[in-house]
mmCIF file of C-alpha atoms and ligand atoms in Angstrom:
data_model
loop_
_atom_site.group_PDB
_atom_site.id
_atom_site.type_symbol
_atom_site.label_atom_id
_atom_site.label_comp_id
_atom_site.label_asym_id
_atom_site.label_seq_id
_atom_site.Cartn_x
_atom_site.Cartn_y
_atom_site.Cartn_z
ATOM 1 C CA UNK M 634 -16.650 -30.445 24.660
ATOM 2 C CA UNK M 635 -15.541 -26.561 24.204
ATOM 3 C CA UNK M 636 -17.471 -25.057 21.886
ATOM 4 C CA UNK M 637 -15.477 -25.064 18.531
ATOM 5 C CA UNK M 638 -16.327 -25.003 14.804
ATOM 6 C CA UNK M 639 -15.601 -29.119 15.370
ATOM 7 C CA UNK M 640 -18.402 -29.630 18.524
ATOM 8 C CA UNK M 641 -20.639 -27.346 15.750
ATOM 9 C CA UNK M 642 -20.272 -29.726 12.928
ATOM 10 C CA UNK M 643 -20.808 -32.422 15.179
ATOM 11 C CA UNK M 644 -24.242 -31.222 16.418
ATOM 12 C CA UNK M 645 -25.407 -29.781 12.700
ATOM 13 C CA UNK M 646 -23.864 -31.902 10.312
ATOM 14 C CA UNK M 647 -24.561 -29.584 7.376
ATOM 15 C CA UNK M 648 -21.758 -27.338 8.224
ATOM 16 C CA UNK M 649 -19.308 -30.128 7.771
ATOM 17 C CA UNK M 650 -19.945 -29.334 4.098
ATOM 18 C CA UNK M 651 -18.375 -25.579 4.520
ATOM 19 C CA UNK M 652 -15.863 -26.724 6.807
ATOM 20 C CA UNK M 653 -12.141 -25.475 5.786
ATOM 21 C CA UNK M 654 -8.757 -26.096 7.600
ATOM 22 C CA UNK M 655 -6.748 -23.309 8.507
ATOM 23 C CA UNK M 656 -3.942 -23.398 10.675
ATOM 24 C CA UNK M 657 -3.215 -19.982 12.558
ATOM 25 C CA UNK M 658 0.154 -18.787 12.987
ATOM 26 C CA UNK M 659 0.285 -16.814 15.962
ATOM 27 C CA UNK M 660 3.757 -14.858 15.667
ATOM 28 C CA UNK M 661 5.903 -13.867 18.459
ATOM 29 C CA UNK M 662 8.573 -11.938 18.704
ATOM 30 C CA UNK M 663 11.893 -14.367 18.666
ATOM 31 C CA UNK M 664 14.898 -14.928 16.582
ATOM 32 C CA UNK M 665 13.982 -17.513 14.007
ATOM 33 C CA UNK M 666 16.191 -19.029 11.945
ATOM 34 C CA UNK M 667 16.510 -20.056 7.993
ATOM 35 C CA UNK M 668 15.181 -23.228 8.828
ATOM 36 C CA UNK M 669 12.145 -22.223 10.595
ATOM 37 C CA UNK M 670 8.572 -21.438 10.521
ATOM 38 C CA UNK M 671 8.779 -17.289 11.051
ATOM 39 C CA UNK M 672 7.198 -14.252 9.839
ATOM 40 C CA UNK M 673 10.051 -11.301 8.950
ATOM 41 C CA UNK M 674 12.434 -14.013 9.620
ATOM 42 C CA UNK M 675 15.577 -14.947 7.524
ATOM 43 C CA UNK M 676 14.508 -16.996 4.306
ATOM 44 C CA UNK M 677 15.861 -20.553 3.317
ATOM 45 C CA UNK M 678 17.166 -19.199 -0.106
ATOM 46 C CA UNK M 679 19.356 -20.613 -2.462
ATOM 47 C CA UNK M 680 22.896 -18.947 -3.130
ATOM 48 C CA UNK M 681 22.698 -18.533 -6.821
ATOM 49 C CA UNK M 682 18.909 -17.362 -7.139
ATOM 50 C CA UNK M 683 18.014 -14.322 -7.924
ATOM 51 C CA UNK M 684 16.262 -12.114 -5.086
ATOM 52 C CA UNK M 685 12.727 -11.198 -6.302
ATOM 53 C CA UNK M 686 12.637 -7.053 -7.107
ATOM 54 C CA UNK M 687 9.376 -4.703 -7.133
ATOM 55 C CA UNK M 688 9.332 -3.285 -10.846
ATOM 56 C CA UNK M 689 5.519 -2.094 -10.622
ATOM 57 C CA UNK M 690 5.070 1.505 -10.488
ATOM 58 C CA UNK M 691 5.203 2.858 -6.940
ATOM 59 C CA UNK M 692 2.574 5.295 -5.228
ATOM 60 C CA UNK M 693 4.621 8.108 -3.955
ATOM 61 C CA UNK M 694 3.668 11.489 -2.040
ATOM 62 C CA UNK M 695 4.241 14.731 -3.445
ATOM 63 C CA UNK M 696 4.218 17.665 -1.850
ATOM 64 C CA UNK M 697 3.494 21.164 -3.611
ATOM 65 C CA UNK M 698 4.352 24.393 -1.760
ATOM 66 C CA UNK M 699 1.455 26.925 -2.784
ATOM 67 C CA UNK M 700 2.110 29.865 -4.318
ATOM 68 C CA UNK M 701 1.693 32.995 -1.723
ATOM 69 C CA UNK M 702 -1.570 34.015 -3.758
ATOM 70 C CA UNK M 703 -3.266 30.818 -2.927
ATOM 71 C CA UNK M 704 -2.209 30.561 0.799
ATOM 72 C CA UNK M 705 -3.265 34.195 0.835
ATOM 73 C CA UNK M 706 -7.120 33.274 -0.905
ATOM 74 C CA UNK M 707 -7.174 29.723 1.505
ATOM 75 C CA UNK M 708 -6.820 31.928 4.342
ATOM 76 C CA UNK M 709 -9.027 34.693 3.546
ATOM 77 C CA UNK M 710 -12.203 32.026 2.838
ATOM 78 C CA UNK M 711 -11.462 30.674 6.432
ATOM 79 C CA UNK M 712 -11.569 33.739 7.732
ATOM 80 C CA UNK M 713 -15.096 34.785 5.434
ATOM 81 C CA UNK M 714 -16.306 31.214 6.990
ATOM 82 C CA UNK M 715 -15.589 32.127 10.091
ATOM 83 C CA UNK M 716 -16.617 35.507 10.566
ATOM 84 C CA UNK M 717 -20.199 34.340 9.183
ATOM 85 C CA UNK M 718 -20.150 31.670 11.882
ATOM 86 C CA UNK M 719 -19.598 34.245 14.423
ATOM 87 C CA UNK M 720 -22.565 36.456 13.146
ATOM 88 C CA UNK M 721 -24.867 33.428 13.141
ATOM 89 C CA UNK M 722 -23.786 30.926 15.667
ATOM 90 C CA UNK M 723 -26.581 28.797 15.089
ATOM 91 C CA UNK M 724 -25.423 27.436 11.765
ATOM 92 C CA UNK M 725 -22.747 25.766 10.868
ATOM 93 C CA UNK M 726 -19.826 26.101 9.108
ATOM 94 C CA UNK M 727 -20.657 26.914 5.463
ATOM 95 C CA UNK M 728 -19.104 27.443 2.038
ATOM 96 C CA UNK M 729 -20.449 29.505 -0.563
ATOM 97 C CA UNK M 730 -20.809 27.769 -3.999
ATOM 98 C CA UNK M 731 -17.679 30.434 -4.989
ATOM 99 C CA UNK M 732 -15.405 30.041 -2.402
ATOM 100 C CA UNK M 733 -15.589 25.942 -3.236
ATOM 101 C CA UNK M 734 -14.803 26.644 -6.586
ATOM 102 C CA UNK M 735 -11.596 28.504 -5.080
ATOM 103 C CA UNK M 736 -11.010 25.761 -2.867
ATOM 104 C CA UNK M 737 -10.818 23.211 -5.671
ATOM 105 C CA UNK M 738 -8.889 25.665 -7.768
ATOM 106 C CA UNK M 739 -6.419 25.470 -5.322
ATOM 107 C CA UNK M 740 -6.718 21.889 -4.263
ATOM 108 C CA UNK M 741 -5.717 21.061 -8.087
ATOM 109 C CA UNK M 742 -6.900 17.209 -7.360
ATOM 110 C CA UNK M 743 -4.431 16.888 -4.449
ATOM 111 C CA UNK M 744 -5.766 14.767 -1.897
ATOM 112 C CA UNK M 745 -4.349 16.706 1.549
ATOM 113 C CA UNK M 746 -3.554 20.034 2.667
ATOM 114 C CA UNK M 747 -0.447 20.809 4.839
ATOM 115 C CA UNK M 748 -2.023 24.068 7.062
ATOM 116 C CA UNK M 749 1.499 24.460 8.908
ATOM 117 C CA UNK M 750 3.793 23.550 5.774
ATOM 118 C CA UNK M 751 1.290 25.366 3.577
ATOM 119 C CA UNK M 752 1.662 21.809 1.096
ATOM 120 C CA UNK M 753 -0.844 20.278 -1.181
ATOM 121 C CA UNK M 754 -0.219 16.482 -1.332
ATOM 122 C CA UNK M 755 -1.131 14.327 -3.875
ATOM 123 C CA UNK M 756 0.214 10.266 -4.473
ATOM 124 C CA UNK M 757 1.658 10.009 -8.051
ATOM 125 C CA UNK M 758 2.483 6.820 -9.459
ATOM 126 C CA UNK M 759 6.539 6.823 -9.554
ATOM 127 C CA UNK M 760 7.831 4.174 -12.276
ATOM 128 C CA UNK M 761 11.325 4.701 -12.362
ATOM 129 C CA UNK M 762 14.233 3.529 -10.513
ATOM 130 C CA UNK M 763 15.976 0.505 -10.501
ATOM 131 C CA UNK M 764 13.026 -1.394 -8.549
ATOM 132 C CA UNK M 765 12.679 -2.232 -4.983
ATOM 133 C CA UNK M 766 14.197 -5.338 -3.194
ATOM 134 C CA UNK M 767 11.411 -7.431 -1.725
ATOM 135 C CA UNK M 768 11.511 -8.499 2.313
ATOM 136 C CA UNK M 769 10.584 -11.386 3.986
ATOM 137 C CA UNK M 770 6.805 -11.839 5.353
ATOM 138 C CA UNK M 771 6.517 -15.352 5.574
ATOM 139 C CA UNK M 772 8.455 -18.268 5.976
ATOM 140 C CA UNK M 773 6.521 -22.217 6.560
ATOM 141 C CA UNK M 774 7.484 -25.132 6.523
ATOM 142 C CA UNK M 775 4.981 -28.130 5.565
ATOM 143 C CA UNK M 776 5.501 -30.043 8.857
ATOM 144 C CA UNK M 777 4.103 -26.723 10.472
ATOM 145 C CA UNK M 778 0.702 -26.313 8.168
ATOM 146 C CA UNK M 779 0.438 -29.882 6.669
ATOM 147 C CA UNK M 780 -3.292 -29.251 5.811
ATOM 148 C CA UNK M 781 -3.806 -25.576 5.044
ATOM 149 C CA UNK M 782 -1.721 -25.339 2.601
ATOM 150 C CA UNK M 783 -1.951 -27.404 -0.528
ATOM 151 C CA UNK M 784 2.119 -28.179 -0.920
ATOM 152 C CA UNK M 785 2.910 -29.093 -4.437
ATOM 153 C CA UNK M 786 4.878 -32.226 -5.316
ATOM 154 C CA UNK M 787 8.408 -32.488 -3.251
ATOM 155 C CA UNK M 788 7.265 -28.756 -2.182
ATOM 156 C CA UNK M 789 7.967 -28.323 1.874
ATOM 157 C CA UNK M 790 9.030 -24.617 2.355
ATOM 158 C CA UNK M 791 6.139 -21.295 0.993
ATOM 159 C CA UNK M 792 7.767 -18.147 1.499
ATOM 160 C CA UNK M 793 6.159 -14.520 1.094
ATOM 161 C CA UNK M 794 7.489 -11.794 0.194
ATOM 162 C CA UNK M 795 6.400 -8.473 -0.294
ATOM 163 C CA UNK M 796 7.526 -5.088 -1.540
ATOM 164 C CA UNK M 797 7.197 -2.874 1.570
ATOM 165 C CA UNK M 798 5.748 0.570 -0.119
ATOM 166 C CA UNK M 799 2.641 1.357 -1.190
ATOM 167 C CA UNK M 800 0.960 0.548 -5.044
ATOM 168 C CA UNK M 801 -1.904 1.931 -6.434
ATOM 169 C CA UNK M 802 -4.306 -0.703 -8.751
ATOM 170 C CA UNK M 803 -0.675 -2.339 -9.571
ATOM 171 C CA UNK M 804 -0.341 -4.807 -12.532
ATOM 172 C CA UNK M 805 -3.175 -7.415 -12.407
ATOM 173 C CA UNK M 806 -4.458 -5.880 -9.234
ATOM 174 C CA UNK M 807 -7.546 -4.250 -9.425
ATOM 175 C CA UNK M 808 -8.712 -1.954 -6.533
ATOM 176 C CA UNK M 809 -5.833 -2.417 -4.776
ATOM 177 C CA UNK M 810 -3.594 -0.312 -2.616
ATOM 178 C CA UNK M 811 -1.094 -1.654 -0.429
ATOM 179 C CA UNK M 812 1.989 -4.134 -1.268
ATOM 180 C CA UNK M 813 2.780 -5.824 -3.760
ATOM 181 C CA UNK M 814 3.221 -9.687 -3.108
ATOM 182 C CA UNK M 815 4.836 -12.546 -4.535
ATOM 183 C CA UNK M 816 5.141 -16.435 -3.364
ATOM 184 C CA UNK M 817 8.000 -18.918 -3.649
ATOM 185 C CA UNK M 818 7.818 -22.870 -3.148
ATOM 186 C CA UNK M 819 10.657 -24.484 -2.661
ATOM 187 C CA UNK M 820 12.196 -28.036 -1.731
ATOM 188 C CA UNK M 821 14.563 -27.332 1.763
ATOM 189 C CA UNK M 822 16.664 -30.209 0.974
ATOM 190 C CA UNK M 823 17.746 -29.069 -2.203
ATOM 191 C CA UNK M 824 18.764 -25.329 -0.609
ATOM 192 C CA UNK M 825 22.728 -26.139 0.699
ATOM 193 C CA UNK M 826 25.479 -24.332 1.362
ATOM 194 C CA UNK M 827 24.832 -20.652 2.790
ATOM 195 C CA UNK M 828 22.203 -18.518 2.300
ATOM 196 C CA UNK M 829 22.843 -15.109 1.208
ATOM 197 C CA UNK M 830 21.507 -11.460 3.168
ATOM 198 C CA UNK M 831 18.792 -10.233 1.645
ATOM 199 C CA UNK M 832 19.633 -6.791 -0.403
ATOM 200 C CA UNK M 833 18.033 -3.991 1.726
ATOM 201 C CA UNK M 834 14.904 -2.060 -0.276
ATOM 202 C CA UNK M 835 16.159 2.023 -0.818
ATOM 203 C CA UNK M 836 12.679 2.619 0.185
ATOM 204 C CA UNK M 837 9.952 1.168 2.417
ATOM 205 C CA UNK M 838 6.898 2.205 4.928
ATOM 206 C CA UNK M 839 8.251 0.981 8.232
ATOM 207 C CA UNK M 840 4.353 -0.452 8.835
ATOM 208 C CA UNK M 841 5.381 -2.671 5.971
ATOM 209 C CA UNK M 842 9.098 -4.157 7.479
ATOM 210 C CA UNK M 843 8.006 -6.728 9.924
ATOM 211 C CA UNK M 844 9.566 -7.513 13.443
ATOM 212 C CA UNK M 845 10.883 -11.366 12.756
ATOM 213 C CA UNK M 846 8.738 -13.117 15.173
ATOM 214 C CA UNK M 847 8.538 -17.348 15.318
ATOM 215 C CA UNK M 848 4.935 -19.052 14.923
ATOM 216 C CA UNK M 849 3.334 -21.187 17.203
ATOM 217 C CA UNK M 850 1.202 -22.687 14.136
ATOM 218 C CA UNK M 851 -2.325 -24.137 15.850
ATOM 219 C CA UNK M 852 -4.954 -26.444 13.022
ATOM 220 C CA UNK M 853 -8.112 -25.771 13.480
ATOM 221 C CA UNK M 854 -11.612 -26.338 11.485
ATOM 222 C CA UNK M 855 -12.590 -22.231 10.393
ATOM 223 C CA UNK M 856 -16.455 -21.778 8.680
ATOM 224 C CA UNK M 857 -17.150 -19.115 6.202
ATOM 225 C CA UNK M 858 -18.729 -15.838 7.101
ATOM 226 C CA UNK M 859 -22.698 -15.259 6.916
ATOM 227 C CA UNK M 860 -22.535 -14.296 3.102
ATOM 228 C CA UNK M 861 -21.232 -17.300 2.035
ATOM 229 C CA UNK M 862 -23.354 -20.273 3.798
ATOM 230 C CA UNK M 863 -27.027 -20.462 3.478
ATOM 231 C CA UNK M 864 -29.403 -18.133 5.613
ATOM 232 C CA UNK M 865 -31.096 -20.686 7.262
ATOM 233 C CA UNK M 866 -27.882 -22.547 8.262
ATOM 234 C CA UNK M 867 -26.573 -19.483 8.864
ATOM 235 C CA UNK M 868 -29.074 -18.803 11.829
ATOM 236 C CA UNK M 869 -28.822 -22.058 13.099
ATOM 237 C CA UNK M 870 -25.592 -21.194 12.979
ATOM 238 C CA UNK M 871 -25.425 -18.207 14.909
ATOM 239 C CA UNK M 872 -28.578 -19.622 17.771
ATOM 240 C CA UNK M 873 -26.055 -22.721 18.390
ATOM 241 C CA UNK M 874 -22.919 -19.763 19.324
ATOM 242 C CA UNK M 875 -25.209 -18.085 21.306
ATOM 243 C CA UNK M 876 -26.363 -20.827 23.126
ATOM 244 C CA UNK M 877 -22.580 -21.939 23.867
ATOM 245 C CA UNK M 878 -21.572 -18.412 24.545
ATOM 246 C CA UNK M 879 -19.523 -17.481 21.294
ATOM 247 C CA UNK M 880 -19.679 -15.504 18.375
ATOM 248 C CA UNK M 881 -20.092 -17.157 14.990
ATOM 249 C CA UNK M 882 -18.340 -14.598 13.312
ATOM 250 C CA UNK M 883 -14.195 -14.885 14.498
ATOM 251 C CA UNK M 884 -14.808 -18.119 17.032
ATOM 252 C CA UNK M 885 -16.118 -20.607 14.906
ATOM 253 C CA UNK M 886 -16.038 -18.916 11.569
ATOM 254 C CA UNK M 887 -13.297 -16.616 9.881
ATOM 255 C CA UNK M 888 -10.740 -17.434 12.431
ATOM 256 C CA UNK M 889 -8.790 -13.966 13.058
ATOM 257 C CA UNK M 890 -4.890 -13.166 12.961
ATOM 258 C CA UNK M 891 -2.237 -14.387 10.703
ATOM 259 C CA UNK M 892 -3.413 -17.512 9.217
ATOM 260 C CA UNK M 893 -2.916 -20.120 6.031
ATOM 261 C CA UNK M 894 -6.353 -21.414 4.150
ATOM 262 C CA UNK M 895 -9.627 -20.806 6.013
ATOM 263 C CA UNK M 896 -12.052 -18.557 5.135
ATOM 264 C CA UNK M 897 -12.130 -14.818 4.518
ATOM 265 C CA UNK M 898 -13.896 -12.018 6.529
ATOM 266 C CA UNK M 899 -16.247 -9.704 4.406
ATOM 267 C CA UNK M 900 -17.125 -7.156 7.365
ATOM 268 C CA UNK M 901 -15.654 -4.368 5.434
ATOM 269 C CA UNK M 902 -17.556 -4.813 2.070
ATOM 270 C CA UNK M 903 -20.060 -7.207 1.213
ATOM 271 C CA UNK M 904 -18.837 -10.630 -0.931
ATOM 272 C CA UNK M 905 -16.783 -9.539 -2.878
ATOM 273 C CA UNK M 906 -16.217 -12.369 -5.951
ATOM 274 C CA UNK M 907 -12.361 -13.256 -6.422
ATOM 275 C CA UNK M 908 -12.262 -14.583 -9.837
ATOM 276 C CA UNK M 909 -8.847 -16.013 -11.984
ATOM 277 C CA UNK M 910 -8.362 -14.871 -15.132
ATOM 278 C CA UNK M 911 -9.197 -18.602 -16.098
ATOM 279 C CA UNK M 912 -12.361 -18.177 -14.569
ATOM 280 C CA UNK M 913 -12.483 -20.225 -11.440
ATOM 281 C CA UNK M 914 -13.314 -18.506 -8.052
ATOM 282 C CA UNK M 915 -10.013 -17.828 -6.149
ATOM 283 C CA UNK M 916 -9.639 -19.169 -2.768
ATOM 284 C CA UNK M 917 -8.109 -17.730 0.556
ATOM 285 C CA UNK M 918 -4.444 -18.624 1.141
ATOM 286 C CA UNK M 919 -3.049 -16.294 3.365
ATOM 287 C CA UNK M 920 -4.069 -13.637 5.744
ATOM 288 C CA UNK M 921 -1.923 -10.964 6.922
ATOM 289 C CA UNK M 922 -2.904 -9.200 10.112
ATOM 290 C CA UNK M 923 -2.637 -5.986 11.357
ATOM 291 C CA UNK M 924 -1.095 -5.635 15.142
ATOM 292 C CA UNK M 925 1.021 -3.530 17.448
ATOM 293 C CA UNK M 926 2.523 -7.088 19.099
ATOM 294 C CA UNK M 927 3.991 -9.323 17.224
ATOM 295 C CA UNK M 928 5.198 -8.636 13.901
ATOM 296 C CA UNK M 929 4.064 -5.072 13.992
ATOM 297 C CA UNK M 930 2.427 -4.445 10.872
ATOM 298 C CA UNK M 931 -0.173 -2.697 9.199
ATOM 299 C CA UNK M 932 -2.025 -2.762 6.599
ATOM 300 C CA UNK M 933 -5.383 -0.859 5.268
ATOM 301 C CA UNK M 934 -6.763 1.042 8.183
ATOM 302 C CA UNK M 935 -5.272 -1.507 10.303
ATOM 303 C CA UNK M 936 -6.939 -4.252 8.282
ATOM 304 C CA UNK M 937 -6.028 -7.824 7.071
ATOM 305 C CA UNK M 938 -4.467 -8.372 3.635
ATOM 306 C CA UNK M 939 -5.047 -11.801 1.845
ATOM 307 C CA UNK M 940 -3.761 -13.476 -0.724
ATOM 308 C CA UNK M 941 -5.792 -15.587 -2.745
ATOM 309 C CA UNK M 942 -4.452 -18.452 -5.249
ATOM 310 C CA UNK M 943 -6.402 -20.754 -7.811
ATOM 311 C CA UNK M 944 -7.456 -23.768 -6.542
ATOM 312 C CA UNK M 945 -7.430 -24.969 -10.277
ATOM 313 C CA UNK M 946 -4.058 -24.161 -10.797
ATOM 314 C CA UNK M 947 -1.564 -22.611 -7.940
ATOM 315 C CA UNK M 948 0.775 -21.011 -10.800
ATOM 316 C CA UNK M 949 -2.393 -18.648 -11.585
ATOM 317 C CA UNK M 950 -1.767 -15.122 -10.310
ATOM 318 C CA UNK M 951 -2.369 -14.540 -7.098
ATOM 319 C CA UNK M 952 -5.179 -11.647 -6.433
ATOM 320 C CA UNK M 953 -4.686 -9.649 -3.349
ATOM 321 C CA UNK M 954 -7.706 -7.871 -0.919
ATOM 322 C CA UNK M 955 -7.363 -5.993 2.541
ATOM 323 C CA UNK M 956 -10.406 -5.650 4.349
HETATM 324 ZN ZN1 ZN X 290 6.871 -2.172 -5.381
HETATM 325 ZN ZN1 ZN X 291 -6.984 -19.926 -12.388
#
């Protein structure tokens, strides 16, 4: 028997109690079609339904030019710091309490300096504009995740969309940055006649515009990571991986890649407690991942996004986390 999460369970019974199903998606590139499986694929969408816009405010760079008296005191500190540097090579490069004052002067909260354009940047949140036009991220059918996802009655098609620019702690969202999300269910059979091209967005990150790829959807049984089993099992755990010459962490639990249901990977940040605003703890839905293949996104520093959803009631907001 390879060694799985499944040949696990079966030799320590107690994990069968943390046991999840998540199917993994595995995207390739390919030319799906409305009524497949895809991720940046075309979307099974009816005719006379509105396509979903971005209206949250938008992080957007802004660059200042400084003045010539501020270029001219940047560059004389550097010079000061490295003149001292080159007295007394064996210390390093330091600042005196004044010329950080300066510094910050200068810096005026921006969060970059431009040394060839001479440009402080800063992000500023942008709320005008007519709003942004969302773009596909997911399409899946039921017959292709079954289990993972809990459809809701006559349900068979989720589709995610996201708005492909970047949001700072956006509406409902609290320490977030990345896109903003939304979900769709829909019944396929009900979707005739054809389906309209998706408006274009006016502005996007191209690491945000995914290559349409199809899935090769796989089920498999995924465990939760170390923080949320007990210690004990956890060891036993991670001596049964070792003796069968995987990792707990990403073989047998916290599958990794594109994925629906399973559990999350805290490697970033400890635990972190996903809450509703009714109270019950949220539960992982979707995981986006970060790749050059494939659908050729990223998100974070080249992390995973995931949405999470209520499992007391799906039409709760959905909370969103990138690790
Ligand atoms: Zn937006
Ligand atoms: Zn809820």
């Amino acid at each position: 028997m390879p060694a799985s999460a499944e040949s696990l369970i079966a030799e320590v019974p107690a994990f069968a109690a943390h046991a999840r199903t998540a199917t993994l998606l595995r995207p390739s590139e390919g030319a799906p079609g409305v009524r497949d499986s895809s991720v940046g694929g075309p979307l099974l969408w009816p005719e006379d339904e509105p396509w979903p816009v971005c209206r949250a405010p938008h992080a957007v760079r802004v660059h200042e030019k400084l003045t010539d008296d501020e270029r001219d005191a940047w560059q004389r500190i550097d010079r000061a710091v490295k003149e001292r540097r080159r007295l007394n090579p064996g210390r390093a490069y330091e600042l005196t309490a004044e010329e950080v004052l300066v510094q910050q002067q200068i810096m005026a909260g921006a969060s970059a300096l431009d040394m060839v354009t001479w440009e402080r940047m800063r992000w500023a949140q942008d709320a005008s504009g007519p709003g942004v036009p969302m773009v596909p991220v997911l399409q899946l059918y039921a017959r292709d995740a079954p289990a993972a996802v809990p459809w809701p009655e006559g349900a068979d098609v989720l589709q995610m969309l996201w708005c492909p620019t970047e949001h700072s702690d956006p509406p409902g969202q609290p320490r977030y940055w990345g896109p903003m999300v939304t979900l769709r269910y829909r019944s396929s059979s009900r979707v005739v006649g054809a389906v309209p091209d998706p408006p274009r967005p006016d502005r996007a990150d191209d690491c945000y515009l995914p290559r349409p790829c199809v899935l090769a959807p796989v089920e498999v049984t995924d465990l939760p990571d170390q923080d949320e089993v007990p210690e004990d099992l956890h060891a036993e755990g991670e001596r049964w991986a070792e003796d069968h010459d995987v990792e707990y962490h990403r073989d047998l639990a916290c599958r990794p890649g594109w994925k629906a249901g399973g559990w999350p990977s805290w490697h970033l940040t400890d635990l972190m407690a996903i809450d509703c605003t009714c109270g019950a703890r949220m539960r992982l839905f979707l995981t986006v991942d970060s790749s050059h293949d494939g659908p050729d996104v990223s998100v974070g520093r080249h992390g995973e996004l995931r949405v999470f959803t209520c499992p007391a009631d799906p039409a709760h907001p959905i909370r969103l986390n990138i690790q």
